[in-house]
CSV table of C-alpha atoms and ligand atoms in Angstrom, one decimal:
chain,number,residue,atom,x,y,z
A,1,MET,CA,-22.3,103.9,66.0
A,2,ASP,CA,-21.7,100.7,63.9
A,3,ILE,CA,-20.8,98.4,66.6
A,4,ALA,CA,-19.8,95.4,64.9
A,5,SER,CA,-16.7,96.9,63.2
A,6,LEU,CA,-15.5,99.2,65.3
A,7,THR,CA,-11.3,99.1,66.2
A,8,ILE,CA,-9.5,100.2,69.3
A,9,ASP,CA,-8.4,103.2,67.2
A,10,ARG,CA,-12.2,103.9,66.6
A,11,ILE,CA,-13.1,103.8,70.0
A,12,ARG,CA,-10.5,105.9,71.5
A,13,GLN,CA,-10.7,108.5,68.3
A,14,GLY,CA,-14.2,108.7,69.8
A,15,LEU,CA,-13.9,108.5,72.9
A,16,LEU,CA,-11.6,111.5,73.1
A,17,ALA,CA,-13.8,113.7,70.5
A,18,ARG,CA,-16.7,113.1,73.0
A,19,GLU,CA,-18.6,111.7,70.1
A,20,PHE,CA,-20.2,108.9,72.4
A,21,SER,CA,-18.9,108.3,76.3
A,22,ALA,CA,-17.6,104.6,77.5
A,23,ARG,CA,-20.7,103.9,79.6
A,24,GLU,CA,-23.0,104.5,76.2
A,25,LEU,CA,-20.5,102.5,74.6
A,26,ALA,CA,-20.9,99.9,76.7
A,27,ALA,CA,-24.6,100.0,76.7
A,28,GLU,CA,-25.2,99.7,73.2
A,29,ALA,CA,-22.3,96.9,73.1
A,30,LEU,CA,-24.1,94.8,76.2
A,31,ARG,CA,-27.7,95.3,73.8
A,32,PHE,CA,-26.2,94.3,70.9
A,33,ALA,CA,-24.3,91.2,72.4
A,34,GLU,CA,-27.8,90.4,73.8
A,35,ALA,CA,-29.4,90.5,70.7
A,36,GLU,CA,-27.5,88.7,68.3
A,37,ASN,CA,-26.0,85.7,70.6
A,38,PRO,CA,-28.6,83.6,69.9
A,39,LYS,CA,-27.3,83.0,66.6
A,40,THR,CA,-24.5,81.6,67.3
A,41,ASN,CA,-24.3,80.5,71.3
A,42,ALA,CA,-21.2,82.3,72.1
A,43,TYR,CA,-21.6,84.2,74.9
A,44,LEU,CA,-22.4,81.7,77.8
A,45,HIS,CA,-23.1,85.0,80.4
A,46,LEU,CA,-22.9,88.8,80.2
A,47,CYS,CA,-21.7,90.6,83.3
A,48,PRO,CA,-23.5,94.0,82.5
A,49,GLU,CA,-22.7,95.4,86.0
A,50,ARG,CA,-19.0,94.8,86.0
A,51,ALA,CA,-18.9,96.5,82.2
A,52,MET,CA,-21.0,99.4,83.2
A,53,ALA,CA,-18.7,99.9,86.3
A,54,ALA,CA,-15.4,99.9,84.3
A,55,ALA,CA,-17.1,102.1,81.7
A,56,GLN,CA,-17.6,104.3,84.6
A,57,ARG,CA,-14.2,104.4,85.5
A,58,VAL,CA,-13.5,105.4,81.9
A,59,ASP,CA,-15.3,108.2,81.5
A,60,ALA,CA,-14.2,109.2,84.8
A,61,ALA,CA,-10.7,109.3,83.9
A,62,ILE,CA,-11.4,111.3,80.9
A,63,ALA,CA,-13.0,114.0,82.5
A,64,ARG,CA,-10.0,114.9,84.8
A,65,GLY,CA,-8.0,114.5,81.8
A,66,ASP,CA,-6.0,111.5,82.7
A,67,ASP,CA,-5.3,109.2,80.3
A,68,PRO,CA,-8.1,106.3,80.0
A,69,GLY,CA,-5.2,103.4,78.9
A,70,PRO,CA,-4.3,101.5,75.8
A,71,LEU,CA,-7.9,99.7,75.7
A,72,ALA,CA,-10.0,102.9,76.9
A,73,GLY,CA,-13.9,101.6,76.8
A,74,VAL,CA,-13.2,98.8,74.1
A,75,PRO,CA,-15.8,95.9,74.9
A,76,ILE,CA,-13.5,92.7,75.1
A,77,ALA,CA,-15.0,89.0,75.6
A,78,VAL,CA,-13.3,86.5,77.9
A,79,LYS,CA,-12.8,82.1,77.2
A,80,ASP,CA,-15.3,80.8,80.3
A,81,VAL,CA,-11.5,79.0,81.3
A,82,ILE,CA,-10.3,82.7,82.7
A,83,VAL,CA,-11.4,83.4,86.0
A,84,THR,CA,-13.5,86.8,87.4
A,85,LYS,CA,-13.8,87.7,90.6
A,86,GLY,CA,-17.9,87.3,91.4
A,87,VAL,CA,-18.7,86.2,87.3
A,88,LYS,CA,-19.6,83.0,87.2
A,89,THR,CA,-16.3,81.0,85.6
A,90,THR,CA,-17.5,77.3,84.0
A,91,CYS,CA,-15.0,76.4,81.9
A,92,GLY,CA,-17.7,74.5,79.7
A,93,SER,CA,-18.9,71.7,82.3
A,94,ARG,CA,-21.1,70.8,84.1
A,95,ILE,CA,-18.8,70.3,87.2
A,96,LEU,CA,-18.1,74.0,88.0
A,97,GLU,CA,-21.7,75.1,86.3
A,98,ASN,CA,-22.6,77.1,89.4
A,99,PHE,CA,-18.8,78.3,89.9
A,100,VAL,CA,-17.8,81.8,90.9
A,101,PRO,CA,-14.1,82.4,91.1
A,102,PRO,CA,-12.8,84.9,94.4
A,103,TYR,CA,-10.4,86.3,92.5
A,104,ASP,CA,-9.1,88.0,88.8
A,105,ALA,CA,-6.6,86.3,86.1
A,106,THR,CA,-3.9,88.2,86.0
A,107,ALA,CA,-4.8,89.1,82.6
A,108,ILE,CA,-8.3,90.2,84.1
A,109,VAL,CA,-6.7,93.2,86.0
A,110,ARG,CA,-4.4,94.2,83.3
A,111,ILE,CA,-7.3,94.7,81.3
A,112,GLU,CA,-9.3,96.8,83.3
A,113,GLU,CA,-6.2,98.7,84.6
A,114,ALA,CA,-6.0,99.2,80.8
A,115,GLY,CA,-9.9,100.8,80.3
A,116,GLY,CA,-10.8,97.3,78.8
A,117,VAL,CA,-14.6,96.6,79.5
A,118,ILE,CA,-15.2,93.3,80.1
A,119,LEU,CA,-18.9,92.6,78.5
A,120,GLY,CA,-19.3,88.6,79.6
A,121,LYS,CA,-17.6,85.3,79.4
A,122,THR,CA,-17.4,83.2,76.1
A,123,ASN,CA,-18.2,79.1,75.8
A,124,CYS,CA,-15.6,76.8,74.5
A,125,ASP,CA,-15.0,73.1,74.9
A,126,GLU,CA,-15.2,72.1,78.2
A,127,PHE,CA,-11.9,72.6,79.7
A,128,ALA,CA,-10.4,73.5,76.6
A,129,MET,CA,-10.1,70.4,75.8
A,130,GLY,CA,-11.4,69.8,71.6
A,131,SER,CA,-11.4,71.8,68.5
A,132,SER,CA,-14.9,72.2,67.5
A,133,ASN,CA,-16.9,73.7,70.5
A,134,GLU,CA,-18.7,71.2,70.6
A,135,ASN,CA,-17.6,69.1,73.4
A,136,SER,CA,-19.0,72.5,76.1
A,137,ALA,CA,-21.9,71.1,78.2
A,138,PHE,CA,-23.9,74.3,77.2
A,139,GLY,CA,-24.2,73.8,73.6
A,140,PRO,CA,-22.0,74.0,70.5
A,141,VAL,CA,-21.5,77.8,69.4
A,142,ARG,CA,-21.9,78.1,65.7
A,143,ASN,CA,-19.5,79.7,62.9
A,144,PRO,CA,-21.0,83.4,62.1
A,145,VAL,CA,-19.6,83.0,59.0
A,146,ALA,CA,-21.4,79.7,58.1
A,147,PRO,CA,-24.0,79.1,61.0
A,148,ASP,CA,-24.0,74.9,59.7
A,149,ARG,CA,-20.5,74.8,60.7
A,150,VAL,CA,-18.4,75.1,63.7
A,151,PRO,CA,-16.3,78.2,64.5
A,152,GLY,CA,-13.2,76.0,65.9
A,153,GLY,CA,-12.3,74.8,69.0
A,154,SER,CA,-11.5,75.2,72.1
A,155,SER,CA,-12.0,79.6,72.1
A,156,GLY,CA,-14.8,78.8,69.4
A,157,GLY,CA,-16.7,81.2,72.0
A,158,SER,CA,-14.0,84.1,71.2
A,159,ALA,CA,-13.1,83.4,68.3
A,160,ALA,CA,-16.8,83.9,67.0
A,161,VAL,CA,-18.0,87.0,68.8
A,162,VAL,CA,-15.4,89.1,67.7
A,163,ALA,CA,-16.1,87.5,63.8
A,164,GLN,CA,-19.7,88.6,64.9
A,165,GLY,CA,-19.0,91.7,66.4
A,166,THR,CA,-20.5,91.1,69.7
A,167,ALA,CA,-17.3,92.4,70.9
A,168,VAL,CA,-14.1,94.1,69.3
A,169,VAL,CA,-11.1,91.8,71.0
A,170,SER,CA,-11.2,88.6,73.5
A,171,LEU,CA,-8.8,86.3,75.2
A,172,GLY,CA,-8.8,82.9,74.4
A,173,SER,CA,-6.5,79.9,75.4
A,174,ASP,CA,-4.6,77.8,73.3
A,175,THR,CA,-2.7,74.3,74.4
A,176,GLY,CA,-2.3,72.6,70.9
A,177,GLY,CA,-4.4,75.1,68.6
A,178,SER,CA,-7.3,76.3,70.2
A,179,ILE,CA,-6.9,80.2,69.5
A,180,ARG,CA,-5.3,79.9,65.8
A,181,GLN,CA,-7.4,77.4,64.7
A,182,PRO,CA,-10.4,78.9,65.3
A,183,ALA,CA,-9.0,81.8,64.5
A,184,SER,CA,-8.4,80.6,60.7
A,185,PHE,CA,-12.5,79.0,60.7
A,186,CYS,CA,-13.6,82.1,61.5
A,187,GLY,CA,-11.5,84.8,59.7
A,188,ILE,CA,-9.9,87.1,62.0
A,189,VAL,CA,-6.8,87.2,64.1
A,190,GLY,CA,-5.6,84.9,66.4
A,191,VAL,CA,-2.5,85.2,68.7
A,192,THR,CA,-0.7,82.5,71.0
A,193,PRO,CA,2.4,84.3,72.4
A,194,THR,CA,5.4,82.6,74.0
A,195,TYR,CA,4.9,80.6,76.5
A,196,GLY,CA,5.9,82.2,79.5
A,197,ARG,CA,5.3,85.7,78.0
A,198,VAL,CA,1.4,86.3,79.6
A,199,SER,CA,1.0,85.0,83.1
A,200,ARG,CA,-1.5,82.2,83.8
A,201,TYR,CA,-2.1,83.1,86.9
A,202,GLY,CA,-6.7,82.5,86.4
A,203,LEU,CA,-6.3,80.5,83.9
A,204,THR,CA,-7.8,77.1,84.9
A,205,ALA,CA,-4.9,74.1,84.2
A,206,PHE,CA,-5.6,71.9,81.6
A,207,ALA,CA,-1.8,71.1,80.4
A,208,SER,CA,0.4,73.5,82.2
A,209,SER,CA,3.3,73.6,80.4
A,210,LEU,CA,1.4,73.9,77.5
A,211,ASP,CA,-1.6,76.2,78.1
A,212,HIS,CA,-1.4,80.0,77.2
A,213,ILE,CA,-3.6,83.0,77.1
A,214,GLY,CA,-3.9,84.8,73.7
A,215,PRO,CA,-5.6,87.3,72.2
A,216,PHE,CA,-8.3,87.3,69.4
A,217,ALA,CA,-9.1,90.5,67.1
A,218,ARG,CA,-10.4,91.6,63.5
A,219,ASN,CA,-7.2,93.3,63.0
A,220,VAL,CA,-3.1,92.9,63.6
A,221,LYS,CA,-2.8,96.0,65.4
A,222,ASP,CA,-5.7,95.8,67.4
A,223,ALA,CA,-4.2,92.0,68.5
A,224,ALA,CA,-0.6,93.7,69.4
A,225,THR,CA,-2.4,96.1,71.5
A,226,LEU,CA,-4.4,94.3,73.6
A,227,LEU,CA,-0.9,91.1,73.6
A,228,SER,CA,1.5,94.2,75.3
A,229,VAL,CA,-1.4,95.2,77.9
A,230,ILE,CA,-1.7,91.5,79.5
A,231,SER,CA,2.6,90.7,78.8
A,232,GLY,CA,4.8,90.7,81.2
A,233,ARG,CA,6.1,89.3,84.6
A,234,ASP,CA,3.4,88.4,87.4
A,235,PRO,CA,5.2,87.2,91.1
A,236,HIS,CA,1.1,84.8,90.8
A,237,ASP,CA,3.3,82.7,87.8
A,238,SER,CA,6.7,81.6,88.3
A,239,THR,CA,6.9,80.4,84.8
A,240,SER,CA,5.7,83.9,83.6
A,241,ALA,CA,9.2,85.4,82.0
A,242,GLU,CA,10.9,88.8,83.3
A,243,ALA,CA,11.8,89.9,79.4
A,244,PRO,CA,10.8,93.5,78.4
A,245,VAL,CA,7.4,93.9,76.7
A,246,PRO,CA,7.6,96.0,73.9
A,247,ASN,CA,4.6,97.8,72.6
A,248,TYR,CA,4.0,95.8,69.6
A,249,SER,CA,1.2,97.9,67.8
A,250,SER,CA,4.1,100.5,67.6
A,251,GLY,CA,6.1,98.7,65.0
A,252,LEU,CA,4.0,98.0,62.8
A,253,THR,CA,6.0,99.5,59.7
A,254,GLY,CA,5.0,97.4,56.8
A,255,ASP,CA,8.3,97.1,55.3
A,256,VAL,CA,9.3,93.6,55.3
A,257,LYS,CA,11.8,93.6,52.4
A,258,GLY,CA,14.8,90.6,52.9
A,259,LEU,CA,13.2,89.0,55.2
A,260,LYS,CA,13.9,85.2,54.9
A,261,LEU,CA,10.9,83.1,55.1
A,262,GLY,CA,10.5,79.0,55.9
A,263,LEU,CA,8.2,76.9,54.2
A,264,PRO,CA,7.9,73.7,56.1
A,265,VAL,CA,7.6,70.3,53.3
A,266,GLU,CA,6.1,68.5,55.7
A,267,TYR,CA,3.0,70.4,56.5
A,268,LEU,CA,2.1,71.4,52.6
A,269,LYS,CA,1.7,67.7,51.7
A,270,HIS,CA,-1.6,67.2,54.4
A,271,LEU,CA,-3.7,70.5,53.1
A,272,THR,CA,-6.6,70.4,51.2
A,273,SER,CA,-6.2,71.7,47.6
A,274,GLU,CA,-8.7,74.9,48.0
A,275,SER,CA,-6.7,75.7,51.1
A,276,GLY,CA,-3.1,74.9,50.0
A,277,ASP,CA,-4.3,77.0,47.0
A,278,LEU,CA,-5.1,79.9,49.2
A,279,ILE,CA,-1.5,79.9,51.1
A,280,ALA,CA,0.5,78.9,47.6
A,281,ARG,CA,-1.4,82.7,46.8
A,282,GLY,CA,0.1,83.7,50.2
A,283,VAL,CA,3.3,83.2,49.8
A,284,GLU,CA,3.3,84.6,46.7
A,285,GLN,CA,2.1,87.9,47.8
A,286,LEU,CA,4.5,87.6,50.7
A,287,LYS,CA,7.3,87.3,47.8
A,288,ALA,CA,5.8,90.7,46.0
A,289,LEU,CA,6.7,92.8,49.6
A,290,GLY,CA,9.9,91.6,48.6
A,291,CYS,CA,10.5,88.0,51.1
A,292,ASP,CA,12.5,85.9,50.6
A,293,VAL,CA,10.7,82.7,50.9
A,294,ARG,CA,12.7,79.2,51.0
A,295,GLU,CA,11.5,75.4,52.0
A,296,ILE,CA,12.3,74.7,55.7
A,297,SER,CA,12.3,70.8,57.1
A,298,LEU,CA,10.6,70.3,60.4
A,299,PRO,CA,11.7,66.3,60.3
A,300,ALA,CA,10.0,65.1,63.7
A,301,THR,CA,6.8,66.8,62.6
A,302,GLU,CA,5.0,63.5,62.1
A,303,TYR,CA,4.7,62.5,66.0
A,304,ALA,CA,3.6,65.4,66.9
A,305,ILE,CA,-0.2,64.2,67.3
A,306,ALA,CA,0.4,61.0,69.8
A,307,CYS,CA,3.2,63.6,71.6
A,308,TYR,CA,0.8,65.9,72.2
A,309,TYR,CA,-2.0,63.4,72.7
A,310,ILE,CA,0.1,61.8,75.4
A,311,ILE,CA,1.8,64.9,77.0
A,312,ALA,CA,-1.6,67.0,77.2
A,313,THR,CA,-3.9,64.1,78.8
A,314,ALA,CA,-0.9,63.1,81.1
A,315,GLU,CA,-0.8,67.0,82.3
A,316,ALA,CA,-4.9,66.9,82.2
A,317,SER,CA,-5.5,63.9,84.6
A,318,SER,CA,-3.1,65.2,87.3
A,319,ASN,CA,-4.9,69.3,86.8
A,320,LEU,CA,-8.9,68.0,87.0
A,321,ALA,CA,-7.8,65.8,89.7
A,322,ARG,CA,-8.9,69.0,91.7
A,323,TYR,CA,-12.7,69.0,91.0
A,324,ASP,CA,-14.2,65.9,93.2
A,325,GLY,CA,-17.3,67.8,94.3
A,326,VAL,CA,-15.8,69.4,97.6
A,327,ARG,CA,-13.9,72.3,96.2
A,328,TYR,CA,-15.0,74.3,93.2
A,329,SER,CA,-17.4,71.8,92.2
A,330,THR,CA,-20.9,70.9,91.6
A,331,ARG,CA,-21.5,68.1,94.2
A,332,SER,CA,-23.8,64.7,93.2
A,333,GLN,CA,-26.6,64.6,95.9
A,334,SER,CA,-26.9,60.5,95.6
A,335,SER,CA,-24.5,59.2,97.2
A,336,ASP,CA,-24.1,57.3,100.2
A,337,THR,CA,-20.5,57.0,101.2
A,338,LEU,CA,-17.2,59.4,100.5
A,339,SER,CA,-16.0,57.6,97.7
A,340,ASP,CA,-19.2,57.0,96.1
A,341,MET,CA,-19.4,61.1,96.5
A,342,TYR,CA,-16.3,61.6,94.6
A,343,ARG,CA,-16.9,59.0,91.6
A,344,ASN,CA,-20.9,60.2,91.8
A,345,SER,CA,-19.9,64.0,91.5
A,346,ARG,CA,-16.8,63.5,88.6
A,347,GLY,CA,-19.6,60.3,86.9
A,348,GLU,CA,-22.6,63.2,86.3
A,349,GLY,CA,-20.1,66.6,86.0
A,350,PHE,CA,-17.7,65.9,83.6
A,351,GLY,CA,-18.3,65.1,79.8
A,352,PRO,CA,-17.4,62.3,77.6
A,353,GLU,CA,-14.0,63.7,76.5
A,354,CYS,CA,-12.9,64.6,79.8
A,355,LYS,CA,-13.3,61.3,80.7
A,356,ARG,CA,-11.1,59.9,78.0
A,357,ARG,CA,-8.3,62.0,78.5
A,358,ILE,CA,-8.6,61.5,82.0
A,359,MET,CA,-8.2,57.8,81.5
A,360,LEU,CA,-5.7,57.9,79.0
A,361,GLY,CA,-3.6,60.5,80.6
A,362,THR,CA,-3.9,58.2,84.2
A,363,TYR,CA,-2.8,55.4,81.8
A,364,VAL,CA,0.5,56.8,80.7
A,365,LEU,CA,1.7,58.1,84.2
A,366,SER,CA,1.5,54.7,85.6
A,367,ALA,CA,4.0,52.9,87.1
A,368,GLY,CA,5.4,50.4,83.8
A,369,TYR,CA,4.2,52.9,81.7
A,370,TYR,CA,5.6,56.1,82.5
A,371,ASP,CA,9.1,55.7,80.5
A,372,ALA,CA,7.6,54.1,77.9
A,373,TYR,CA,4.7,57.0,76.6
A,374,TYR,CA,5.4,60.4,79.0
A,375,LEU,CA,9.0,60.6,79.6
A,376,LYS,CA,9.4,59.3,75.7
A,377,ALA,CA,6.9,62.1,75.0
A,378,GLN,CA,8.8,64.5,76.6
A,379,LYS,CA,12.2,63.8,74.7
A,380,VAL,CA,10.1,63.7,70.7
A,381,ARG,CA,8.9,67.2,72.7
A,382,THR,CA,12.9,68.6,72.7
A,383,LEU,CA,13.3,66.7,68.8
A,384,ILE,CA,10.2,69.6,67.9
A,385,ALA,CA,11.7,72.2,69.6
A,386,ARG,CA,14.9,71.3,68.6
A,387,ASP,CA,13.7,71.2,64.6
A,388,PHE,CA,12.8,75.0,65.1
A,389,ALA,CA,15.5,76.5,66.6
A,390,ASN,CA,17.4,74.9,63.5
A,391,ALA,CA,14.6,76.7,61.2
A,392,PHE,CA,15.5,79.8,62.8
A,393,GLU,CA,18.9,80.1,62.0
A,394,GLN,CA,18.2,80.0,58.7
A,395,VAL,CA,15.0,81.7,58.4
A,396,ASP,CA,13.6,84.8,60.0
A,397,ALA,CA,10.1,83.5,60.7
A,398,ILE,CA,8.1,80.2,59.4
A,399,VAL,CA,4.6,80.7,57.5
A,400,ALA,CA,2.5,77.5,57.5
A,401,PRO,CA,-1.0,76.7,56.9
A,402,VAL,CA,-3.5,76.6,60.4
A,403,SER,CA,-5.6,73.9,59.5
A,404,PRO,CA,-5.4,70.9,57.0
A,405,PHE,CA,-9.0,72.3,56.1
A,406,PRO,CA,-11.6,74.7,56.3
A,407,ALA,CA,-14.8,74.9,59.1
A,408,PHE,CA,-16.5,71.5,59.3
A,409,LYS,CA,-20.1,71.2,59.6
A,410,LEU,CA,-21.7,70.7,63.0
A,411,GLY,CA,-21.8,67.1,63.8
A,412,GLU,CA,-19.2,65.8,61.0
A,413,LYS,CA,-16.3,64.6,63.2
A,414,VAL,CA,-18.2,64.1,66.8
A,415,ASP,CA,-18.0,61.1,66.7
A,416,ASP,CA,-14.7,60.2,65.4
A,417,PRO,CA,-11.6,61.9,68.1
A,418,LEU,CA,-8.9,60.7,65.9
A,419,ALA,CA,-10.1,62.5,62.7
A,420,MET,CA,-10.9,65.4,65.2
A,421,TYR,CA,-7.6,65.6,66.9
A,422,LEU,CA,-5.8,65.8,63.8
A,423,SER,CA,-7.5,69.1,63.2
A,424,ASP,CA,-4.2,70.1,65.3
A,425,ILE,CA,-1.7,68.9,63.5
A,426,PHE,CA,-0.1,72.3,62.2
A,427,THR,CA,-0.7,73.9,65.0
A,428,ILE,CA,0.6,71.6,68.1
A,429,THR,CA,4.3,71.4,66.9
A,430,GLY,CA,4.3,75.4,67.9
A,431,SER,CA,2.4,74.6,70.9
A,432,LEU,CA,5.1,72.2,71.9
A,433,ALA,CA,7.9,74.2,71.0
A,434,GLY,CA,6.4,77.3,73.0
A,435,ILE,CA,7.6,79.7,70.4
A,436,PRO,CA,4.9,82.7,69.1
A,437,CYS,CA,2.7,81.5,66.4
A,438,MET,CA,-0.3,83.0,64.9
A,439,SER,CA,-3.4,83.1,62.7
A,440,VAL,CA,-4.1,86.1,60.0
A,441,PRO,CA,-6.8,86.0,57.2
A,442,CYS,CA,-5.4,84.4,54.5
A,443,GLY,CA,-8.5,84.4,51.8
A,444,THR,CA,-11.7,82.6,51.4
A,445,THR,CA,-12.5,79.2,49.8
A,446,GLY,CA,-15.2,79.0,46.9
A,447,ASP,CA,-17.8,78.6,49.5
A,448,GLY,CA,-16.9,81.9,51.4
A,449,LEU,CA,-15.2,80.1,54.0
A,450,PRO,CA,-12.3,81.5,55.5
A,451,VAL,CA,-8.6,80.4,55.5
A,452,GLY,CA,-6.4,81.5,58.0
A,453,MET,CA,-1.9,81.4,56.8
A,454,GLN,CA,0.1,80.6,60.3
A,455,ILE,CA,3.0,82.1,61.0
A,456,LEU,CA,5.5,81.4,64.0
A,457,THR,CA,9.1,82.8,64.8
A,458,LYS,CA,11.7,82.7,68.1
A,459,HIS,CA,10.8,82.8,71.4
A,460,PHE,CA,10.1,85.9,72.3
A,461,ASP,CA,10.2,88.1,68.9
A,462,GLU,CA,6.3,88.4,69.0
A,463,SER,CA,7.4,91.9,67.9
A,464,GLY,CA,8.5,90.0,63.8
A,465,MET,CA,5.5,88.6,64.0
A,466,PHE,CA,3.2,90.9,64.2
A,467,ARG,CA,5.2,93.2,61.8
A,468,LEU,CA,5.1,90.2,59.0
A,469,ALA,CA,1.5,89.9,59.9
A,470,ASP,CA,0.1,93.3,59.3
A,471,ALA,CA,2.3,93.4,56.3
A,472,PHE,CA,0.9,90.3,54.9
A,473,GLU,CA,-2.8,91.9,56.0
A,474,ARG,CA,-2.2,94.7,54.2
A,475,ALA,CA,-1.2,93.0,50.9
A,476,GLN,CA,-4.4,90.9,52.0
A,477,SER,CA,-6.7,93.7,52.1
A,478,GLN,CA,-5.5,94.9,48.4
A,479,THR,CA,-6.5,91.3,46.8
A,480,THR,CA,-10.2,90.0,46.5
A,481,GLN,CA,-11.3,86.7,47.4
A,482,ILE,CA,-9.7,83.4,45.0
A,483,GLN,CA,-12.6,82.3,42.4
A,484,PRO,CA,-13.1,78.7,42.4
B,501,LIG,N1,-7.7,70.5,69.7
B,501,LIG,C1,-6.7,70.5,70.3
B,501,LIG,C2,-7.0,69.7,71.9
B,501,LIG,O1,-8.1,68.9,71.8
B,501,LIG,C3,-6.2,71.5,71.6
B,501,LIG,C4,-6.9,72.5,72.7
B,501,LIG,C5,-6.5,73.6,72.8
B,501,LIG,O2,-5.5,74.0,72.7
B,501,LIG,N2,-6.9,74.3,74.3
B,501,LIG,O3,-6.5,69.5,73.3
């Protein structure tokens, strides 16, 4: 079995035809992940016992003649910010180096109920803060497509395992672009659903009003299947939505004729020429499929990065206050007083990016600055959401770039946080508006670096987004890569 190119459909077919058992598949997937991981550092830890127990349940269901579930036997990786009972969850941070959660996130429970086999936890930027995976306390991840380059971030490990073939699908988290940007850099599909579509119960909070869990996959259909499984109301998360969950993968008809698509003029000027050429070629392909593409304007775009880095850091400064050396976290051993213990535990446990954001967030929330920064940023957030609402009165979906540039070299931007923050310029707007958005591969540059196209739709229209992405993926598979 060619483990690196398996799909959900192929696994189901193999299991039901008794070509292989779920346990054989899990054992082979674990062996392959262990052998390949040194090339990327994408997995932080594997959980073989849990994986084999899940596979055993799938084999038993098949033997009984029961439906083994939509994710039966599928090897899945999970970003290490999502809690897993009895399996270490570090958030890429020293401060949680030894934290073993006492419960499972809702997304994890739903995956296992659907027959999924969780292989292990993936590397990420510390508390999901970053765009390159270089902020992990456990070393950077290498991009499987170009090992001297970053895989993107913060869900770099979850993107890398799917691109490398050491998982079939994975879960990431996206606060300002952390699923779409690494998907684009690694040449795979990455989906940020509507805010509230997937329960955040058990997702370690970074910026609660922006945090989303979402899938990575090697094709649109697999991403759609995984999203259907993890979506839906959860009494443990009051922000999870009541809206019914469609079967996303059954709506992939390939028919997008007559769809009205908007291309935001504000985005195009920031692109490098090669990424721009690929997006332009992608737009031509969409036109050839019968879509009607027109330019639209999202005028508040220029304020998005400033707005995001105020709101996200404000929320982070509050959320990260719980890591005090008393609960969850690693405690400094070198303190005489309680306040020294807090200070030293945080000083030793958090990396530089977390400290920078805690300080920035504390500042924008402090008395006297709250109105000038935080409240102002909330108003700008409303303007950004309104831009999208206006656009969706004219078009069915928006197509845009994901990142201004393809994967950059390891170390290239680490000393310049502001340059790093610019990576998110096209993804942050959708996150602030809480609308569904995804990255779908759009070709590779002359150097072989993948570039993703972003598709955005209105709240809860994941079905429309997937249908367009799937039609685009089919058209892409019929073309060859662009020549330099
Ligand atoms: N790169 C952005 C940041 O550093 C987004 C991170 C994310 O989506 N988790 O905050």
